[in-house]
Amino acid sequence: MDTAPSAQPLTSTTPAAPNRRRVATAAALASAVEWYDYFVFGIAAALVLGDLYFPAGSPTAGVLASFATFAVGFLARPLGGIIAGQLGDKRGRKPMLVLALTLMGVATIGIGLLPTYDTIGVAAPILLVLLRIVQGVAVGAQWGGAMLLATEYAPEGKRGVYGSVVQLGVPIGVVTANSVFLLAGAFTSDSAFASWGWRVPFLVGLLVLALAWYIHTRVEETPEFREAERALAEKEKGEQNSPLRTILRGHLGTVLLAGGSFAVNTATFYIIITGVLDYTTRELGMDKGAVLTVSLCVSLTQLVLIPASAALSDRLGRIRIYAIGAVGIALWAVPMFLLIDTGSLLWLAVSTFVASCFLSIMYGPQAALFAELFTPEMRYTGASLGYQIAAVAGGGLAPFVMVLLLEATGSSMAVSGYIIGLSLIALVSIKVLADRARSH
């Protein structure tokens, strides 16, 4: 299981080193600010949005409604992946990335300025859901563009490392989002935080618009896309197929396997950063600031672990490293919640740190692995769909499912069982991808 499955290896290109570094930096920043904007919603959903936008009923009902709105963003992500994938495979990676950043910036600022239920009534939750949908479309469009900017500029033998700079956007986004929320909470009283302090992290979305302009004016299209574009231009119009049609007709199985292999990663990640935040503060009575600090510190370790696992995948193979992470998540699911249930900050840190290690082992090589599953003319569409299917099946529903399982069973072991079930799906998907790789 040490060969990365590949419909067609990424071609070897040698752009100038300064240009590669500029593109890699821009891709990493695009990913970081996009995920920051996406994650501030998750933190706000666990802390304040239920009371402000869904006030009727019990606290649990408010949290469920808030997490359902959180999940709506994930349901919109495949739409963003399809639209951006189609256009990105035909028109280029860069313009779709710029569009995704612009949409995310506008939606996030809109949430930060949105009046609450007490001010405008039922229009408030409706508008919140609509803005969350725009966020979902934006992040669904963003990942493929940023990932391909990085991997298609990578020198031979370093695709894993270059792809991992985009993956670093996730922990950077988490760290930044948690830090801004901690600062907002530290400099405001509880009443001021509930009134306006929570809005400050959303208004930082202005920075996304500045980055979109920088990428638009300073970053060039990838060499691989330009090469694929020339090849497509030589074909007769009637012979050209839509990238989405090509994927659905001949590569849907690969897309579904990619999604199945990654759903456990996204589910466990969002359980840790969002579901556990709600669980520990609402059910276990732990301090909000302390839990956010633990989440921040654990995310910092991913800044080292993600590129390290990606570098190993360049040497030992994507599938082998990827599978190790999936096995680790399955084995750690029960001990993780046994430690969390102690209500101890130390054991919370230990449990989430170990889980984060296994998540990083999977996440590091994932960008290069998904890119290598598809040829350049359908890569944006195929890789984006695989990633976003995993996001819907795993991440979007995970906090919501976690609350339902806890309410239905009264035991966190039900959440562990949910993670183990997704791990088994991942391992079966990885095994099939590995068998396909060996048969080519």
CSV table of C-alpha atoms in Angstrom, one decimal:
chain,number,residue,atom,x,y,z
A,1,MET,CA,0.0,0.0,0.0
A,2,ASP,CA,2.8,2.4,-0.7
A,3,THR,CA,2.0,3.7,-4.1
A,4,ALA,CA,-0.1,6.7,-4.5
A,5,PRO,CA,-3.0,6.0,-6.9
A,6,SER,CA,-2.7,8.3,-9.9
A,7,ALA,CA,-4.8,8.7,-13.0
A,8,GLN,CA,-1.9,10.6,-14.5
A,9,PRO,CA,1.1,11.8,-12.5
A,10,LEU,CA,1.4,15.6,-12.2
A,11,THR,CA,3.8,16.7,-14.9
A,12,SER,CA,7.2,17.9,-14.1
A,13,THR,CA,7.5,21.6,-14.4
A,14,THR,CA,10.3,23.9,-13.3
A,15,PRO,CA,9.0,27.5,-12.8
A,16,ALA,CA,11.5,29.9,-11.2
A,17,ALA,CA,12.1,29.2,-7.5
A,18,PRO,CA,11.0,32.8,-6.4
A,19,ASN,CA,7.8,32.4,-8.4
A,20,ARG,CA,7.1,29.0,-6.8
A,21,ARG,CA,7.7,30.4,-3.3
A,22,ARG,CA,5.4,33.4,-4.0
A,23,VAL,CA,2.6,31.1,-5.3
A,24,ALA,CA,3.0,28.6,-2.4
A,25,THR,CA,2.9,31.5,0.1
A,26,ALA,CA,-0.2,33.0,-1.6
A,27,ALA,CA,-1.9,29.6,-1.6
A,28,ALA,CA,-1.1,29.0,2.1
A,29,LEU,CA,-2.4,32.5,3.0
A,30,ALA,CA,-5.6,32.0,0.9
A,31,SER,CA,-6.3,28.7,2.7
A,32,ALA,CA,-5.5,30.2,6.1
A,33,VAL,CA,-7.8,33.3,5.8
A,34,GLU,CA,-10.6,31.3,4.2
A,35,TRP,CA,-10.5,28.7,6.9
A,36,TYR,CA,-10.3,31.3,9.6
A,37,ASP,CA,-13.5,32.9,8.3
A,38,TYR,CA,-15.1,29.4,8.2
A,39,PHE,CA,-14.0,28.4,11.7
A,40,VAL,CA,-15.1,31.6,13.5
A,41,PHE,CA,-18.7,30.5,12.7
A,42,GLY,CA,-18.1,27.1,14.3
A,43,ILE,CA,-16.8,28.7,17.5
A,44,ALA,CA,-19.6,31.3,17.6
A,45,ALA,CA,-22.1,28.5,17.0
A,46,ALA,CA,-20.9,26.7,20.1
A,47,LEU,CA,-20.7,29.8,22.2
A,48,VAL,CA,-23.3,32.5,21.3
A,49,LEU,CA,-25.3,32.0,18.1
A,50,GLY,CA,-27.9,29.7,19.6
A,51,ASP,CA,-29.0,32.3,22.1
A,52,LEU,CA,-28.9,35.3,19.7
A,53,TYR,CA,-30.5,33.8,16.6
A,54,PHE,CA,-32.5,30.8,17.8
A,55,PRO,CA,-33.7,31.8,21.3
A,56,ALA,CA,-36.9,29.7,21.6
A,57,GLY,CA,-36.8,26.4,23.5
A,58,SER,CA,-34.2,24.8,25.7
A,59,PRO,CA,-30.4,25.5,25.5
A,60,THR,CA,-29.9,22.2,23.8
A,61,ALA,CA,-32.5,23.1,21.1
A,62,GLY,CA,-30.7,26.4,20.6
A,63,VAL,CA,-27.3,24.6,20.2
A,64,LEU,CA,-28.8,22.0,17.8
A,65,ALA,CA,-30.3,24.8,15.7
A,66,SER,CA,-27.0,26.6,15.7
A,67,PHE,CA,-25.1,23.5,14.7
A,68,ALA,CA,-27.6,22.8,12.0
A,69,THR,CA,-26.9,26.2,10.6
A,70,PHE,CA,-23.2,25.3,10.9
A,71,ALA,CA,-23.9,22.1,8.9
A,72,VAL,CA,-25.7,24.0,6.1
A,73,GLY,CA,-22.4,25.5,5.1
A,74,PHE,CA,-21.0,22.0,4.5
A,75,LEU,CA,-24.0,21.0,2.4
A,76,ALA,CA,-23.3,24.0,0.2
A,77,ARG,CA,-19.6,23.1,-0.2
A,78,PRO,CA,-20.1,20.5,-3.0
A,79,LEU,CA,-22.0,23.2,-5.0
A,80,GLY,CA,-18.9,25.4,-4.7
A,81,GLY,CA,-16.7,22.6,-5.7
A,82,ILE,CA,-18.8,21.8,-8.7
A,83,ILE,CA,-19.1,25.4,-10.0
A,84,ALA,CA,-15.4,26.3,-9.3
A,85,GLY,CA,-14.3,22.9,-10.6
A,86,GLN,CA,-16.0,23.3,-13.9
A,87,LEU,CA,-14.8,26.8,-14.4
A,88,GLY,CA,-11.4,26.1,-12.8
A,89,ASP,CA,-10.7,23.2,-15.2
A,90,LYS,CA,-11.7,25.4,-18.2
A,91,ARG,CA,-10.7,28.9,-17.2
A,92,GLY,CA,-7.9,28.5,-14.7
A,93,ARG,CA,-7.2,27.9,-11.0
A,94,LYS,CA,-6.4,31.5,-10.1
A,95,PRO,CA,-9.7,33.3,-11.0
A,96,MET,CA,-11.8,30.7,-9.1
A,97,LEU,CA,-9.6,31.2,-6.0
A,98,VAL,CA,-10.0,34.9,-6.2
A,99,LEU,CA,-13.8,34.6,-6.6
A,100,ALA,CA,-13.9,32.2,-3.6
A,101,LEU,CA,-12.0,34.6,-1.4
A,102,THR,CA,-14.2,37.5,-2.3
A,103,LEU,CA,-17.4,35.5,-1.6
A,104,MET,CA,-16.0,34.4,1.8
A,105,GLY,CA,-15.0,37.9,2.8
A,106,VAL,CA,-18.3,39.4,1.9
A,107,ALA,CA,-20.3,36.6,3.7
A,108,THR,CA,-18.2,36.8,6.9
A,109,ILE,CA,-18.4,40.5,7.2
A,110,GLY,CA,-22.2,40.2,6.6
A,111,ILE,CA,-22.5,37.8,9.6
A,112,GLY,CA,-20.5,40.2,11.7
A,113,LEU,CA,-22.9,43.0,10.9
A,114,LEU,CA,-26.1,40.9,11.0
A,115,PRO,CA,-28.8,42.0,13.5
A,116,THR,CA,-30.1,39.4,16.0
A,117,TYR,CA,-33.5,37.8,16.5
A,118,ASP,CA,-34.4,40.4,19.1
A,119,THR,CA,-33.9,43.2,16.5
A,120,ILE,CA,-35.4,41.9,13.3
A,121,GLY,CA,-37.2,38.7,14.3
A,122,VAL,CA,-37.3,35.6,12.1
A,123,ALA,CA,-35.4,37.4,9.3
A,124,ALA,CA,-32.2,37.1,11.5
A,125,PRO,CA,-31.9,33.3,11.4
A,126,ILE,CA,-32.9,33.2,7.8
A,127,LEU,CA,-30.2,35.7,6.8
A,128,LEU,CA,-27.7,33.8,9.0
A,129,VAL,CA,-28.4,30.6,7.1
A,130,LEU,CA,-28.1,32.3,3.7
A,131,LEU,CA,-24.8,33.9,4.6
A,132,ARG,CA,-23.6,30.5,5.9
A,133,ILE,CA,-24.5,29.0,2.6
A,134,VAL,CA,-22.4,31.6,0.8
A,135,GLN,CA,-19.5,30.7,3.2
A,136,GLY,CA,-20.0,27.0,2.3
A,137,VAL,CA,-19.9,27.7,-1.5
A,138,ALA,CA,-16.8,29.8,-1.0
A,139,VAL,CA,-14.8,27.3,0.9
A,140,GLY,CA,-16.0,24.5,-1.5
A,141,ALA,CA,-14.5,26.6,-4.3
A,142,GLN,CA,-11.4,27.6,-2.5
A,143,TRP,CA,-9.7,24.4,-1.5
A,144,GLY,CA,-9.3,23.0,-5.1
A,145,GLY,CA,-7.9,26.3,-6.3
A,146,ALA,CA,-5.4,26.8,-3.5
A,147,MET,CA,-4.3,23.2,-3.5
A,148,LEU,CA,-3.7,23.1,-7.3
A,149,LEU,CA,-1.8,26.4,-7.3
A,150,ALA,CA,0.6,24.8,-4.8
A,151,THR,CA,0.8,21.2,-6.2
A,152,GLU,CA,0.9,22.1,-9.9
A,153,TYR,CA,3.8,24.5,-9.2
A,154,ALA,CA,5.7,21.9,-7.1
A,155,PRO,CA,9.1,20.6,-8.2
A,156,GLU,CA,9.3,16.9,-8.9
A,157,GLY,CA,9.4,14.8,-5.7
A,158,LYS,CA,8.0,17.6,-3.5
A,159,ARG,CA,4.3,17.6,-4.3
A,160,GLY,CA,3.4,16.3,-0.8
A,161,VAL,CA,5.3,19.1,0.9
A,162,TYR,CA,3.9,21.8,-1.4
A,163,GLY,CA,0.4,20.5,-1.0
A,164,SER,CA,0.8,20.6,2.8
A,165,VAL,CA,1.2,24.4,2.8
A,166,VAL,CA,-2.4,24.6,1.8
A,167,GLN,CA,-3.4,22.1,4.5
A,168,LEU,CA,-1.6,24.3,7.0
A,169,GLY,CA,-4.4,26.8,6.4
A,170,VAL,CA,-6.6,24.6,8.7
A,171,PRO,CA,-4.6,24.8,11.9
A,172,ILE,CA,-3.6,28.4,11.2
A,173,GLY,CA,-7.3,29.2,10.7
A,174,VAL,CA,-8.1,27.4,14.0
A,175,VAL,CA,-5.3,29.1,15.9
A,176,THR,CA,-6.2,32.5,14.6
A,177,ALA,CA,-9.9,32.1,15.1
A,178,ASN,CA,-9.5,30.8,18.7
A,179,SER,CA,-7.0,33.6,19.4
A,180,VAL,CA,-9.3,36.4,18.2
A,181,PHE,CA,-12.2,34.9,20.2
A,182,LEU,CA,-10.0,34.7,23.3
A,183,LEU,CA,-8.9,38.3,22.9
A,184,ALA,CA,-12.5,39.4,22.3
A,185,GLY,CA,-13.5,37.6,25.5
A,186,ALA,CA,-10.6,38.9,27.5
A,187,PHE,CA,-11.3,42.6,26.7
A,188,THR,CA,-15.0,42.5,27.1
A,189,SER,CA,-17.4,41.5,29.9
A,190,ASP,CA,-19.7,38.5,29.4
A,191,SER,CA,-22.6,40.9,28.5
A,192,ALA,CA,-20.5,43.0,26.1
A,193,PHE,CA,-19.2,39.8,24.5
A,194,ALA,CA,-22.7,38.5,23.9
A,195,SER,CA,-23.8,42.0,22.6
A,196,TRP,CA,-21.0,42.9,20.3
A,197,GLY,CA,-17.6,41.3,21.2
A,198,TRP,CA,-18.4,38.1,19.3
A,199,ARG,CA,-18.8,40.2,16.1
A,200,VAL,CA,-15.1,41.3,16.0
A,201,PRO,CA,-13.7,38.0,14.7
A,202,PHE,CA,-16.1,38.1,11.8
A,203,LEU,CA,-15.2,41.7,10.8
A,204,VAL,CA,-11.6,40.6,10.4
A,205,GLY,CA,-12.9,39.1,7.1
A,206,LEU,CA,-11.9,42.4,5.5
A,207,LEU,CA,-8.4,41.0,5.2
A,208,VAL,CA,-9.7,38.2,2.9
A,209,LEU,CA,-10.7,40.8,0.3
A,210,ALA,CA,-7.2,42.4,0.4
A,211,LEU,CA,-5.6,38.9,-0.2
A,212,ALA,CA,-8.0,38.3,-3.1
A,213,TRP,CA,-6.8,41.4,-4.8
A,214,TYR,CA,-3.1,40.5,-4.2
A,215,ILE,CA,-3.6,37.0,-5.8
A,216,HIS,CA,-5.5,38.6,-8.7
A,217,THR,CA,-2.7,41.1,-9.5
A,218,ARG,CA,0.5,39.2,-8.5
A,219,VAL,CA,0.0,35.4,-9.0
A,220,GLU,CA,0.3,33.7,-12.3
A,221,GLU,CA,-1.8,30.7,-13.5
A,222,THR,CA,-0.2,27.3,-13.0
A,223,PRO,CA,2.0,25.8,-15.8
A,224,GLU,CA,0.0,22.5,-15.8
A,225,PHE,CA,-3.2,24.3,-16.4
A,226,ARG,CA,-1.7,26.3,-19.3
A,227,GLU,CA,-0.4,23.1,-20.8
A,228,ALA,CA,-3.8,21.3,-20.4
A,229,GLU,CA,-5.5,24.4,-21.8
A,230,ARG,CA,-3.4,24.3,-24.9
A,231,ALA,CA,-4.2,20.6,-25.4
A,232,LEU,CA,-7.9,21.2,-25.0
A,233,ALA,CA,-7.8,24.1,-27.5
A,234,GLU,CA,-6.5,21.7,-30.1
A,235,LYS,CA,-9.6,19.6,-29.9
A,236,GLU,CA,-12.7,20.2,-31.9
A,237,LYS,CA,-15.4,21.9,-29.8
A,238,GLY,CA,-17.7,19.0,-30.3
A,239,GLU,CA,-15.2,16.6,-28.8
A,240,GLN,CA,-14.7,18.6,-25.6
A,241,ASN,CA,-16.5,17.3,-22.6
A,242,SER,CA,-17.6,19.1,-19.4
A,243,PRO,CA,-15.2,18.2,-16.6
A,244,LEU,CA,-18.2,17.3,-14.4
A,245,ARG,CA,-19.7,15.1,-17.1
A,246,THR,CA,-16.3,13.3,-17.5
A,247,ILE,CA,-16.1,12.8,-13.8
A,248,LEU,CA,-19.7,11.4,-13.4
A,249,ARG,CA,-19.3,9.1,-16.4
A,250,GLY,CA,-15.9,7.6,-15.8
A,251,HIS,CA,-14.5,8.6,-12.4
A,252,LEU,CA,-17.4,8.8,-10.0
A,253,GLY,CA,-16.1,5.7,-8.1
A,254,THR,CA,-12.8,7.4,-7.5
A,255,VAL,CA,-14.5,10.5,-6.2
A,256,LEU,CA,-16.7,8.5,-3.8
A,257,LEU,CA,-13.7,6.5,-2.6
A,258,ALA,CA,-11.7,9.7,-2.0
A,259,GLY,CA,-14.7,11.1,0.0
A,260,GLY,CA,-15.1,7.9,2.0
A,261,SER,CA,-11.4,7.8,2.8
A,262,PHE,CA,-11.4,11.3,4.3
A,263,ALA,CA,-14.8,11.7,6.0
A,264,VAL,CA,-13.5,10.4,9.3
A,265,ASN,CA,-10.8,13.0,9.3
A,266,THR,CA,-13.2,15.9,8.9
A,267,ALA,CA,-15.7,14.5,11.3
A,268,THR,CA,-13.2,14.0,14.1
A,269,PHE,CA,-11.6,17.4,13.5
A,270,TYR,CA,-14.9,19.2,13.8
A,271,ILE,CA,-15.9,17.1,16.8
A,272,ILE,CA,-12.7,18.2,18.5
A,273,ILE,CA,-12.8,22.0,17.7
A,274,THR,CA,-16.6,22.5,17.8
A,275,GLY,CA,-18.4,19.6,19.4
A,276,VAL,CA,-16.0,19.2,22.3
A,277,LEU,CA,-16.1,23.0,22.9
A,278,ASP,CA,-19.9,22.8,23.4
A,279,TYR,CA,-19.7,19.5,25.4
A,280,THR,CA,-17.0,20.5,27.8
A,281,THR,CA,-18.5,24.0,28.5
A,282,ARG,CA,-22.2,23.1,28.6
A,283,GLU,CA,-22.2,19.5,29.9
A,284,LEU,CA,-18.9,19.3,31.9
A,285,GLY,CA,-18.9,22.9,33.2
A,286,MET,CA,-15.4,23.7,32.0
A,287,ASP,CA,-14.2,27.2,31.5
A,288,LYS,CA,-14.8,28.6,27.9
A,289,GLY,CA,-11.5,30.4,27.8
A,290,ALA,CA,-9.5,27.5,29.1
A,291,VAL,CA,-11.0,25.1,26.5
A,292,LEU,CA,-10.3,27.5,23.7
A,293,THR,CA,-6.7,27.8,24.9
A,294,VAL,CA,-6.3,24.1,24.8
A,295,SER,CA,-7.7,24.0,21.3
A,296,LEU,CA,-5.4,26.7,20.2
A,297,CYS,CA,-2.3,25.0,21.6
A,298,VAL,CA,-3.2,21.6,20.1
A,299,SER,CA,-3.7,23.3,16.7
A,300,LEU,CA,-0.2,24.8,16.9
A,301,THR,CA,1.3,21.3,17.0
A,302,GLN,CA,-0.3,20.6,13.6
A,303,LEU,CA,1.9,23.3,12.0
A,304,VAL,CA,4.8,20.9,12.5
A,305,LEU,CA,3.0,17.5,12.1
A,306,ILE,CA,1.2,18.2,8.8
A,307,PRO,CA,4.3,19.1,6.7
A,308,ALA,CA,6.3,16.3,8.4
A,309,SER,CA,3.7,13.7,7.3
A,310,ALA,CA,3.5,15.2,3.8
A,311,ALA,CA,7.3,15.0,3.5
A,312,LEU,CA,7.2,11.4,4.6
A,313,SER,CA,4.5,10.7,1.9
A,314,ASP,CA,6.9,12.0,-0.7
A,315,ARG,CA,9.4,9.4,0.4
A,316,LEU,CA,7.3,6.4,1.5
A,317,GLY,CA,4.0,6.9,-0.5
A,318,ARG,CA,0.8,8.7,0.1
A,319,ILE,CA,-1.4,5.7,0.8
A,320,ARG,CA,0.9,4.2,3.5
A,321,ILE,CA,1.0,7.4,5.6
A,322,TYR,CA,-2.6,8.1,5.0
A,323,ALA,CA,-3.7,4.7,6.2
A,324,ILE,CA,-1.6,4.9,9.4
A,325,GLY,CA,-3.5,8.1,10.3
A,326,ALA,CA,-6.9,6.4,9.7
A,327,VAL,CA,-6.0,3.4,11.9
A,328,GLY,CA,-4.8,5.7,14.7
A,329,ILE,CA,-8.0,7.7,14.7
A,330,ALA,CA,-10.0,4.4,15.1
A,331,LEU,CA,-7.9,3.1,17.9
A,332,TRP,CA,-7.9,6.5,19.8
A,333,ALA,CA,-11.7,7.2,19.6
A,334,VAL,CA,-12.6,5.5,22.9
A,335,PRO,CA,-9.6,6.6,25.0
A,336,MET,CA,-10.1,10.2,23.7
A,337,PHE,CA,-13.6,10.5,25.2
A,338,LEU,CA,-12.7,8.6,28.4
A,339,LEU,CA,-10.1,11.3,29.0
A,340,ILE,CA,-12.3,14.2,28.1
A,341,ASP,CA,-15.0,12.9,30.4
A,342,THR,CA,-12.7,13.4,33.4
A,343,GLY,CA,-13.3,17.2,33.1
A,344,SER,CA,-9.6,17.8,33.5
A,345,LEU,CA,-7.9,20.4,31.3
A,346,LEU,CA,-4.7,18.3,31.3
A,347,TRP,CA,-6.5,15.2,30.0
A,348,LEU,CA,-8.5,17.2,27.5
A,349,ALA,CA,-5.2,18.5,26.2
A,350,VAL,CA,-3.7,15.0,26.0
A,351,SER,CA,-6.7,13.4,24.4
A,352,THR,CA,-7.1,16.1,21.7
A,353,PHE,CA,-3.3,16.3,21.1
A,354,VAL,CA,-3.0,12.6,20.3
A,355,ALA,CA,-6.1,12.7,18.1
A,356,SER,CA,-4.6,15.8,16.4
A,357,CYS,CA,-1.4,13.8,15.6
A,358,PHE,CA,-3.4,11.1,13.8
A,359,LEU,CA,-5.5,13.7,12.0
A,360,SER,CA,-2.3,15.5,10.8
A,361,ILE,CA,-0.8,12.2,9.6
A,362,MET,CA,-3.8,11.9,7.3
A,363,TYR,CA,-4.1,15.5,6.4
A,364,GLY,CA,-0.5,16.2,5.4
A,365,PRO,CA,-0.5,14.0,2.2
A,366,GLN,CA,-4.2,14.4,1.4
A,367,ALA,CA,-3.8,17.3,-1.0
A,368,ALA,CA,-1.2,15.6,-3.2
A,369,LEU,CA,-3.1,12.3,-3.0
A,370,PHE,CA,-6.3,13.8,-4.2
A,371,ALA,CA,-4.6,15.8,-7.0
A,372,GLU,CA,-2.8,12.6,-8.2
A,373,LEU,CA,-6.2,10.8,-8.6
A,374,PHE,CA,-7.2,12.9,-11.6
A,375,THR,CA,-5.7,14.3,-14.9
A,376,PRO,CA,-5.2,18.1,-15.2
A,377,GLU,CA,-8.3,18.8,-17.3
A,378,MET,CA,-10.6,17.4,-14.6
A,379,ARG,CA,-8.4,17.7,-11.5
A,380,TYR,CA,-10.1,20.8,-10.0
A,381,THR,CA,-13.5,19.2,-10.3
A,382,GLY,CA,-12.6,15.7,-9.2
A,383,ALA,CA,-10.4,16.6,-6.2
A,384,SER,CA,-12.8,19.2,-5.0
A,385,LEU,CA,-15.8,16.9,-5.2
A,386,GLY,CA,-14.0,14.1,-3.3
A,387,TYR,CA,-12.9,16.6,-0.6
A,388,GLN,CA,-16.4,18.2,-0.3
A,389,ILE,CA,-18.3,14.9,-0.2
A,390,ALA,CA,-16.1,14.0,2.8
A,391,ALA,CA,-16.9,17.4,4.3
A,392,VAL,CA,-20.6,16.9,4.1
A,393,ALA,CA,-20.6,13.2,5.2
A,394,GLY,CA,-18.2,13.9,8.0
A,395,GLY,CA,-17.5,17.5,9.1
A,396,GLY,CA,-20.8,19.3,8.5
A,397,LEU,CA,-22.9,16.8,10.4
A,398,ALA,CA,-20.4,15.7,13.1
A,399,PRO,CA,-21.2,18.4,15.8
A,400,PHE,CA,-24.9,18.0,15.2
A,401,VAL,CA,-24.7,14.2,15.3
A,402,MET,CA,-22.5,14.4,18.5
A,403,VAL,CA,-25.2,16.5,20.3
A,404,LEU,CA,-27.9,14.1,19.2
A,405,LEU,CA,-26.0,11.0,20.3
A,406,LEU,CA,-25.2,12.6,23.7
A,407,GLU,CA,-28.8,13.5,24.2
A,408,ALA,CA,-30.1,10.1,23.1
A,409,THR,CA,-27.6,7.9,25.0
A,410,GLY,CA,-26.2,10.1,27.7
A,411,SER,CA,-22.8,8.6,27.0
A,412,SER,CA,-19.8,10.0,25.0
A,413,MET,CA,-19.0,6.4,24.0
A,414,ALA,CA,-21.7,6.7,21.3
A,415,VAL,CA,-19.6,9.5,19.7
A,416,SER,CA,-16.6,7.2,19.9
A,417,GLY,CA,-18.6,4.6,18.0
A,418,TYR,CA,-19.5,7.1,15.4
A,419,ILE,CA,-15.9,7.9,14.8
A,420,ILE,CA,-14.9,4.2,14.7
A,421,GLY,CA,-17.6,3.6,12.1
A,422,LEU,CA,-16.3,6.3,9.8
A,423,SER,CA,-12.8,5.0,10.3
A,424,LEU,CA,-13.8,1.6,9.0
A,425,ILE,CA,-15.3,3.2,5.9
A,426,ALA,CA,-12.0,5.1,5.5
A,427,LEU,CA,-9.9,2.0,5.7
A,428,VAL,CA,-12.1,0.1,3.2
A,429,SER,CA,-11.9,3.1,0.8
A,430,ILE,CA,-8.1,3.4,1.2
A,431,LYS,CA,-7.7,-0.4,0.6
A,432,VAL,CA,-9.6,-0.1,-2.7
A,433,LEU,CA,-7.6,2.9,-3.8
A,434,ALA,CA,-4.4,1.0,-3.0
A,435,ASP,CA,-5.5,-2.0,-5.0
A,436,ARG,CA,-6.4,0.2,-7.9
A,437,ALA,CA,-2.9,1.8,-7.8
A,438,ARG,CA,-1.2,-1.6,-7.8
A,439,SER,CA,-3.3,-2.7,-10.8
A,440,HIS,CA,-2.1,0.3,-13.0
